[in-house]
mmCIF file of C-alpha atoms in Angstrom:
data_model
loop_
_atom_site.group_PDB
_atom_site.id
_atom_site.type_symbol
_atom_site.label_atom_id
_atom_site.label_comp_id
_atom_site.label_asym_id
_atom_site.label_seq_id
_atom_site.Cartn_x
_atom_site.Cartn_y
_atom_site.Cartn_z
ATOM 1 C CA MET A 1 -5.883 -27.642 14.702
ATOM 2 C CA THR A 2 -8.454 -25.220 14.706
ATOM 3 C CA VAL A 3 -7.571 -21.868 16.670
ATOM 4 C CA LYS A 4 -9.910 -19.091 17.701
ATOM 5 C CA ALA A 5 -9.558 -16.044 15.764
ATOM 6 C CA PHE A 6 -6.874 -13.589 17.067
ATOM 7 C CA SER A 7 -6.264 -15.664 20.132
ATOM 8 C CA ALA A 8 -2.992 -16.403 21.628
ATOM 9 C CA GLU A 9 -3.097 -19.802 19.874
ATOM 10 C CA TRP A 10 -3.608 -18.035 16.806
ATOM 11 C CA ALA A 11 -0.622 -15.837 17.266
ATOM 12 C CA ASP A 12 1.415 -18.652 17.884
ATOM 13 C CA ALA A 13 0.026 -20.645 14.786
ATOM 14 C CA PHE A 14 0.789 -17.242 12.668
ATOM 15 C CA LYS A 15 4.184 -17.082 14.015
ATOM 16 C CA ASP A 16 4.759 -20.592 12.788
ATOM 17 C CA GLU A 17 3.486 -20.152 9.457
ATOM 18 C CA VAL A 18 5.542 -17.070 8.877
ATOM 19 C CA ASN A 19 8.896 -18.639 10.006
ATOM 20 C CA LYS A 20 8.011 -21.976 7.720
ATOM 21 C CA SER A 21 7.513 -19.663 4.795
ATOM 22 C CA THR A 22 10.569 -19.225 2.452
ATOM 23 C CA ALA A 23 8.959 -16.584 0.564
ATOM 24 C CA TYR A 24 8.529 -14.477 3.628
ATOM 25 C CA LYS A 25 12.127 -15.385 4.409
ATOM 26 C CA ALA A 26 13.325 -14.025 1.293
ATOM 27 C CA ALA A 27 11.015 -11.013 0.793
ATOM 28 C CA GLY A 28 11.505 -9.959 4.561
ATOM 29 C CA LYS A 29 15.112 -9.610 4.275
ATOM 30 C CA GLY A 30 16.275 -6.152 5.830
ATOM 31 C CA TRP A 31 12.845 -5.670 7.504
ATOM 32 C CA LYS A 32 13.603 -4.407 11.040
ATOM 33 C CA TRP A 33 10.481 -2.862 12.357
ATOM 34 C CA THR A 34 7.494 -3.864 14.545
ATOM 35 C CA VAL A 35 4.158 -4.231 13.168
ATOM 36 C CA GLY A 36 0.904 -3.802 14.657
ATOM 37 C CA LEU A 37 -2.489 -5.095 13.646
ATOM 38 C CA VAL A 38 -5.510 -3.516 15.510
ATOM 39 C CA VAL A 39 -8.814 -5.796 15.087
ATOM 40 C CA GLU A 40 -11.599 -3.259 16.071
ATOM 41 C CA ALA A 41 -14.593 -4.834 18.080
ATOM 42 C CA GLU A 42 -17.588 -5.728 16.499
ATOM 43 C CA PRO A 43 -20.099 -6.885 19.119
ATOM 44 C CA ASP A 44 -22.693 -8.010 16.682
ATOM 45 C CA LYS A 45 -20.278 -10.257 15.367
ATOM 46 C CA HIS A 46 -19.565 -11.656 18.538
ATOM 47 C CA PHE A 47 -16.207 -9.952 18.869
ATOM 48 C CA ALA A 48 -16.777 -7.940 21.775
ATOM 49 C CA GLU A 49 -13.202 -5.990 22.427
ATOM 50 C CA SER A 50 -10.815 -4.565 20.127
ATOM 51 C CA ARG A 51 -7.394 -6.703 20.163
ATOM 52 C CA GLY A 52 -3.881 -5.768 19.176
ATOM 53 C CA ILE A 53 -1.426 -7.985 17.625
ATOM 54 C CA VAL A 54 2.137 -7.019 18.026
ATOM 55 C CA MET A 55 4.516 -8.583 15.460
ATOM 56 C CA ASP A 56 8.408 -8.183 15.984
ATOM 57 C CA LEU A 57 9.624 -9.128 12.597
ATOM 58 C CA PHE A 58 13.398 -9.085 11.794
ATOM 59 C CA ASP A 59 15.335 -9.698 8.916
ATOM 60 C CA GLY A 60 12.842 -12.079 7.384
ATOM 61 C CA GLU A 61 12.016 -13.905 10.570
ATOM 62 C CA ALA A 62 9.013 -13.635 13.007
ATOM 63 C CA ARG A 63 10.792 -13.228 16.517
ATOM 64 C CA ASP A 64 7.436 -12.953 18.371
ATOM 65 C CA ILE A 65 3.765 -12.230 17.509
ATOM 66 C CA LYS A 66 1.394 -11.791 20.599
ATOM 67 C CA VAL A 67 -2.069 -10.606 21.051
ATOM 68 C CA GLY A 68 -2.894 -8.031 23.781
ATOM 69 C CA PRO A 69 -4.653 -4.889 23.911
ATOM 70 C CA ALA A 70 -5.261 -2.764 20.831
ATOM 71 C CA ALA A 71 -3.124 0.165 22.640
ATOM 72 C CA ASP A 72 0.070 -2.208 22.518
ATOM 73 C CA ALA A 73 -0.479 -2.642 18.574
ATOM 74 C CA GLN A 74 -0.772 1.167 17.908
ATOM 75 C CA LYS A 75 2.525 1.722 19.736
ATOM 76 C CA CYS A 76 4.410 -0.310 16.809
ATOM 77 C CA ASP A 77 6.350 1.418 13.752
ATOM 78 C CA PHE A 78 3.703 0.205 11.391
ATOM 79 C CA VAL A 79 0.037 -0.047 12.473
ATOM 80 C CA ILE A 80 -2.847 -1.540 10.036
ATOM 81 C CA THR A 81 -6.357 -1.194 11.602
ATOM 82 C CA ALA A 82 -9.468 -2.535 10.324
ATOM 83 C CA PRO A 83 -12.634 -3.818 11.925
ATOM 84 C CA TYR A 84 -12.885 -7.737 12.810
ATOM 85 C CA SER A 85 -14.726 -8.474 9.744
ATOM 86 C CA ARG A 86 -12.456 -6.921 7.368
ATOM 87 C CA TRP A 87 -9.725 -8.788 8.864
ATOM 88 C CA LYS A 88 -11.658 -12.118 8.485
ATOM 89 C CA GLN A 89 -12.122 -11.213 4.878
ATOM 90 C CA VAL A 90 -8.332 -10.892 4.401
ATOM 91 C CA ALA A 91 -7.564 -14.080 6.282
ATOM 92 C CA THR A 92 -10.357 -15.963 4.104
ATOM 93 C CA LYS A 93 -8.958 -14.441 0.756
ATOM 94 C CA GLU A 94 -12.273 -12.411 0.224
ATOM 95 C CA LEU A 95 -10.113 -9.237 0.197
ATOM 96 C CA ASP A 96 -6.765 -8.601 -1.094
ATOM 97 C CA ALA A 97 -4.715 -6.929 1.600
ATOM 98 C CA THR A 98 -2.990 -4.527 -1.051
ATOM 99 C CA LYS A 99 -6.284 -3.693 -2.633
ATOM 100 C CA GLY A 100 -7.853 -3.256 0.796
ATOM 101 C CA MET A 101 -5.155 -0.587 1.864
ATOM 102 C CA LEU A 102 -5.699 1.328 -1.425
ATOM 103 C CA GLN A 103 -9.317 1.498 -0.881
ATOM 104 C CA GLY A 104 -8.809 2.638 2.693
ATOM 105 C CA LYS A 105 -10.523 -0.414 4.114
ATOM 106 C CA LEU A 106 -7.398 -1.330 5.850
ATOM 107 C CA LYS A 107 -5.905 1.880 7.453
ATOM 108 C CA LEU A 108 -2.107 1.995 7.428
ATOM 109 C CA LYS A 109 -0.065 4.237 9.704
ATOM 110 C CA GLY A 110 3.678 4.205 8.999
ATOM 111 C CA ASP A 111 6.517 5.159 6.509
ATOM 112 C CA LEU A 112 4.804 4.334 3.220
ATOM 113 C CA PRO A 113 8.065 4.096 1.114
ATOM 114 C CA THR A 114 9.128 1.292 3.547
ATOM 115 C CA ILE A 115 5.689 -0.621 3.440
ATOM 116 C CA VAL A 116 5.679 -0.260 -0.410
ATOM 117 C CA ARG A 117 9.324 -1.487 -0.671
ATOM 118 C CA TYR A 118 8.107 -4.708 1.254
ATOM 119 C CA THR A 119 4.914 -5.253 -0.683
ATOM 120 C CA LYS A 120 6.044 -8.667 -1.475
ATOM 121 C CA ALA A 121 6.748 -9.562 2.244
ATOM 122 C CA SER A 122 3.307 -8.207 3.428
ATOM 123 C CA GLN A 123 1.408 -10.260 0.697
ATOM 124 C CA GLU A 124 3.394 -13.233 1.877
ATOM 125 C CA MET A 125 2.246 -12.567 5.648
ATOM 126 C CA THR A 126 -1.228 -12.348 4.298
ATOM 127 C CA GLU A 127 -0.861 -15.742 2.686
ATOM 128 C CA CYS A 128 0.260 -17.087 6.112
ATOM 129 C CA THR A 129 -2.713 -16.038 7.827
ATOM 130 C CA THR A 130 -5.022 -17.823 5.276
ATOM 131 C CA ARG A 131 -3.055 -21.109 5.932
ATOM 132 C CA ILE A 132 -4.265 -21.054 9.881
ATOM 133 C CA PRO A 133 -7.598 -22.894 10.238
ATOM 134 C CA VAL A 134 -9.425 -20.655 12.307
ATOM 135 C CA GLU A 135 -12.675 -20.683 14.348
ATOM 136 C CA TRP A 136 -14.587 -17.537 13.733
ATOM 137 C CA PRO A 137 -16.566 -15.967 16.512
ATOM 138 C CA ASP A 138 -19.457 -15.052 14.455
ATOM 139 C CA GLU A 139 -19.541 -18.754 12.720
ATOM 140 C CA ALA A 140 -19.450 -20.519 16.203
ATOM 141 C CA THR A 141 -22.236 -22.629 16.852
ATOM 142 C CA SER A 142 -22.177 -23.012 20.631
ATOM 143 C CA MET B 1 -22.477 4.056 3.506
ATOM 144 C CA ALA B 2 -21.139 7.477 3.905
ATOM 145 C CA ARG B 3 -20.120 9.090 0.424
ATOM 146 C CA ARG B 4 -17.129 10.700 0.003
ATOM 147 C CA SER B 5 -17.623 14.469 -1.212
ATOM 148 C CA ASP B 6 -16.320 15.173 -4.566
ATOM 149 C CA LYS B 7 -16.468 18.928 -4.092
ATOM 150 C CA LEU B 8 -13.478 20.705 -5.139
ATOM 151 C CA LYS B 9 -11.572 23.204 -2.931
ATOM 152 C CA PRO B 10 -11.700 26.568 -4.219
ATOM 153 C CA GLU B 11 -7.825 27.135 -4.190
ATOM 154 C CA PRO B 12 -5.317 24.548 -3.065
ATOM 155 C CA LYS B 13 -3.370 25.668 -0.175
ATOM 156 C CA LYS B 14 0.509 25.318 -0.843
ATOM 157 C CA GLU B 15 1.668 23.710 2.417
ATOM 158 C CA GLY B 16 4.560 21.221 2.132
ATOM 159 C CA LEU B 17 5.083 19.414 -1.114
ATOM 160 C CA VAL B 18 1.575 17.855 -1.700
ATOM 161 C CA ASP B 19 -1.684 19.090 -1.620
ATOM 162 C CA TYR B 20 -5.205 17.562 -2.454
ATOM 163 C CA ALA B 21 -7.856 18.955 -4.547
ATOM 164 C CA ASN B 22 -10.878 17.359 -3.090
ATOM 165 C CA ASP B 23 -12.191 18.332 0.388
ATOM 166 C CA GLU B 24 -12.084 14.473 1.159
ATOM 167 C CA PRO B 25 -9.345 13.033 -0.594
ATOM 168 C CA SER B 26 -9.992 9.221 -1.259
ATOM 169 C CA ALA B 27 -7.450 6.374 0.503
ATOM 170 C CA PHE B 28 -5.667 5.743 -2.750
ATOM 171 C CA ALA B 29 -5.032 9.610 -3.252
ATOM 172 C CA SER B 30 -4.044 9.919 0.141
ATOM 173 C CA MET B 31 -1.620 7.107 -0.066
ATOM 174 C CA LEU B 32 0.126 8.135 -3.200
ATOM 175 C CA GLY B 33 0.113 11.665 -2.458
ATOM 176 C CA GLY B 34 1.832 10.506 1.086
ATOM 177 C CA LEU B 35 4.080 7.998 -0.632
ATOM 178 C CA ILE B 36 5.452 10.680 -3.112
ATOM 179 C CA GLU B 37 5.855 13.333 -0.394
ATOM 180 C CA ALA B 38 7.504 11.085 1.866
ATOM 181 C CA ASN B 39 9.985 9.679 -0.895
ATOM 182 C CA VAL B 40 10.858 13.326 -2.070
ATOM 183 C CA LYS B 41 11.443 14.509 1.556
ATOM 184 C CA SER B 42 13.802 11.650 2.221
ATOM 185 C CA ARG B 43 15.509 11.230 -0.749
ATOM 186 C CA ILE B 44 17.468 14.199 -2.162
ATOM 187 C CA GLU B 45 17.905 12.731 -5.590
ATOM 188 C CA LYS B 46 14.361 13.018 -6.313
ATOM 189 C CA ARG B 47 13.637 16.628 -5.605
ATOM 190 C CA LYS B 48 15.185 17.783 -9.095
ATOM 191 C CA ASP B 49 12.601 15.794 -10.564
ATOM 192 C CA PHE B 50 10.069 16.740 -8.539
ATOM 193 C CA SER B 51 10.856 20.565 -8.671
ATOM 194 C CA THR B 52 10.719 20.536 -12.132
ATOM 195 C CA LEU B 53 8.109 18.252 -13.523
ATOM 196 C CA VAL B 54 5.175 19.689 -14.854
ATOM 197 C CA ALA B 55 2.646 17.152 -15.994
ATOM 198 C CA ARG B 56 -0.633 15.560 -14.998
ATOM 199 C CA VAL B 57 -0.350 11.912 -14.472
ATOM 200 C CA GLY B 58 -3.608 9.789 -14.068
ATOM 201 C CA ILE B 59 -3.573 6.461 -12.520
ATOM 202 C CA TRP B 60 -6.457 4.209 -12.779
ATOM 203 C CA VAL B 61 -6.490 0.936 -10.932
ATOM 204 C CA ASN B 62 -8.972 -1.494 -12.645
ATOM 205 C CA ASP B 63 -9.417 -3.836 -9.937
ATOM 206 C CA ILE B 64 -10.613 -1.323 -7.296
ATOM 207 C CA ASP B 65 -12.279 0.868 -9.931
ATOM 208 C CA GLU B 66 -10.580 3.837 -8.652
ATOM 209 C CA GLY B 67 -8.037 6.483 -9.799
ATOM 210 C CA VAL B 68 -6.141 9.674 -9.077
ATOM 211 C CA THR B 69 -4.720 12.430 -11.004
ATOM 212 C CA LEU B 70 -1.096 13.511 -10.020
ATOM 213 C CA ASP B 71 -0.831 17.169 -11.079
ATOM 214 C CA PHE B 72 2.886 17.988 -10.831
ATOM 215 C CA LYS B 73 3.227 21.772 -11.151
ATOM 216 C CA GLY B 74 6.958 22.197 -11.087
ATOM 217 C CA THR B 75 7.446 25.832 -9.594
ATOM 218 C CA GLY B 76 10.035 24.648 -7.065
ATOM 219 C CA GLY B 77 8.142 21.380 -6.513
ATOM 220 C CA TRP B 78 4.181 21.057 -5.978
ATOM 221 C CA LEU B 79 1.896 18.104 -6.421
ATOM 222 C CA THR B 80 -1.821 18.515 -6.278
ATOM 223 C CA VAL B 81 -3.426 14.950 -6.018
ATOM 224 C CA HIS B 82 -6.992 14.600 -7.423
ATOM 225 C CA ASN B 83 -9.459 12.274 -6.893
ATOM 226 C CA GLY B 84 -10.426 10.263 -9.895
ATOM 227 C CA LEU B 85 -9.103 11.191 -13.555
ATOM 228 C CA VAL B 86 -9.287 15.072 -14.214
ATOM 229 C CA PRO B 87 -8.951 16.275 -18.119
ATOM 230 C CA ASN B 88 -6.027 17.292 -19.885
ATOM 231 C CA ARG B 89 -3.709 14.413 -18.626
ATOM 232 C CA THR B 90 -0.336 14.096 -20.144
ATOM 233 C CA LEU B 91 0.042 10.322 -19.375
ATOM 234 C CA THR B 92 -2.734 7.984 -18.043
ATOM 235 C CA ILE B 93 -1.592 4.657 -16.640
ATOM 236 C CA ARG B 94 -4.293 1.862 -16.306
ATOM 237 C CA THR B 95 -3.535 -1.421 -14.619
ATOM 238 C CA ASP B 96 -4.225 -3.470 -11.390
ATOM 239 C CA ALA B 97 -3.428 -2.764 -7.869
ATOM 240 C CA GLU B 98 -0.624 -5.084 -7.700
ATOM 241 C CA THR B 99 1.320 -3.506 -10.890
ATOM 242 C CA VAL B 100 0.889 0.019 -9.210
ATOM 243 C CA MET B 101 2.907 -1.472 -6.407
ATOM 244 C CA SER B 102 5.374 -2.865 -8.680
ATOM 245 C CA LEU B 103 5.730 0.234 -10.657
ATOM 246 C CA SER B 104 6.583 2.127 -7.199
ATOM 247 C CA ASN B 105 9.288 -0.604 -6.625
ATOM 248 C CA LEU B 106 11.073 -0.574 -9.998
ATOM 249 C CA LYS B 107 14.706 0.421 -9.397
ATOM 250 C CA ILE B 108 16.606 3.253 -11.070
ATOM 251 C CA GLY B 109 19.772 2.625 -12.951
ATOM 252 C CA VAL B 110 22.213 4.789 -14.895
ATOM 253 C CA PHE B 111 21.240 7.967 -16.449
ATOM 254 C CA GLY B 112 18.003 7.606 -14.259
ATOM 255 C CA LEU B 113 16.436 5.185 -16.352
ATOM 256 C CA PRO B 114 14.075 2.405 -14.663
ATOM 257 C CA ILE B 115 15.662 -0.895 -14.735
ATOM 258 C CA TYR B 116 13.303 -3.344 -16.708
ATOM 259 C CA TYR B 117 15.737 -6.377 -16.577
ATOM 260 C CA ASP B 118 15.368 -7.567 -12.972
ATOM 261 C CA GLU B 119 12.560 -9.524 -11.514
ATOM 262 C CA VAL B 120 10.281 -6.421 -10.791
ATOM 263 C CA GLY B 121 11.098 -4.733 -14.125
ATOM 264 C CA ARG B 122 10.464 -7.795 -16.163
ATOM 265 C CA GLY B 123 7.110 -8.159 -14.307
ATOM 266 C CA VAL B 124 6.278 -4.725 -15.313
ATOM 267 C CA ALA B 125 7.630 -5.009 -18.904
ATOM 268 C CA ALA B 126 5.654 -8.143 -19.417
ATOM 269 C CA LYS B 127 2.257 -6.502 -18.006
ATOM 270 C CA LEU B 128 2.913 -3.810 -20.734
ATOM 271 C CA LEU B 129 3.433 -6.481 -23.536
ATOM 272 C CA SER B 130 0.278 -8.329 -22.500
ATOM 273 C CA GLY B 131 -1.865 -5.119 -22.171
ATOM 274 C CA LYS B 132 -2.471 -5.593 -18.534
ATOM 275 C CA LEU B 133 -0.558 -2.264 -18.083
ATOM 276 C CA LYS B 134 -1.720 0.412 -20.454
ATOM 277 C CA ILE B 135 -0.138 3.764 -20.765
ATOM 278 C CA ASP B 136 -1.893 6.383 -22.782
ATOM 279 C CA GLY B 137 0.208 9.107 -24.256
ATOM 280 C CA LEU B 138 3.343 7.074 -23.840
ATOM 281 C CA LEU B 139 5.256 7.673 -26.852
ATOM 282 C CA PRO B 140 5.505 11.328 -27.016
ATOM 283 C CA ASN B 141 6.225 11.505 -23.221
ATOM 284 C CA VAL B 142 8.487 8.805 -22.422
ATOM 285 C CA MET B 143 10.872 11.210 -20.366
ATOM 286 C CA THR B 144 7.721 12.358 -18.430
ATOM 287 C CA LEU B 145 7.058 8.793 -17.561
ATOM 288 C CA ASN B 146 10.732 8.320 -16.551
ATOM 289 C CA ALA B 147 10.545 11.261 -14.414
ATOM 290 C CA VAL B 148 7.467 10.174 -12.768
ATOM 291 C CA THR B 149 8.989 6.739 -12.235
ATOM 292 C CA ARG B 150 12.007 8.351 -10.517
ATOM 293 C CA ILE B 151 9.798 10.233 -8.211
ATOM 294 C CA PHE B 152 7.291 7.337 -7.526
ATOM 295 C CA SER B 153 9.894 4.831 -6.666
ATOM 296 C CA VAL B 154 10.674 3.722 -3.329
ATOM 297 C CA GLN B 155 13.684 1.831 -4.234
#
């Protein structure tokens, strides 16, 4: 089922994908921090308000993933920020998240050694987003 | 698109462990500098290497077409990070973004030597053998590479 990008339904689908992933379960072992994704508004792309995705990840499991205000995501232990169209590029495999971070296209806040230690887990999380059929606001016909 | 200034600072300030040679460090320079600083601050075993290492190490990431030079100055522990490759490098590592991440995930074994027999290590060794990881200046500077790997490793 197609879900609207970065909506509550998308968050549920993302959580399901993460918890279905055996690769994430293995790579995320030992992870115990919250991750916030800030999706910055791009009104010209019909994404009018910034949103925050708060991910409660623990030991290879997604305990909860919620969409809310950007400020909520900014309070997480690790925060990755990018405009809507960059996140769309990540979710459609146009942009590799690791390269995006090295290039500053995705801005990362948090303890770098920890996030580097879990590179494989973050790559698999990105893979999970690519498996969700998404309706993108800038592609919507009506 | 805004362009990054490549203007060099007249004299880097010695604040903390890491300094940046350029007024506007690239995202890659900030990430590597930040990674090394956090690593050295939190792991006492890395401080000895960091405080004594004198070497200029270039890292060029082929698939993002960007690089940095890590100028380890010894003198009790001081690193200057340059945007791009600057001359007189001891070692230059050329590879893709994924392998840079793997290099920082190499485990360190007995005698402080990087482990190349686990999954990450085998991956790095395979890239080296296949030419996807190139290290200019490797043979005369193996000890330097090992010291850099120890400082760089988050494991």
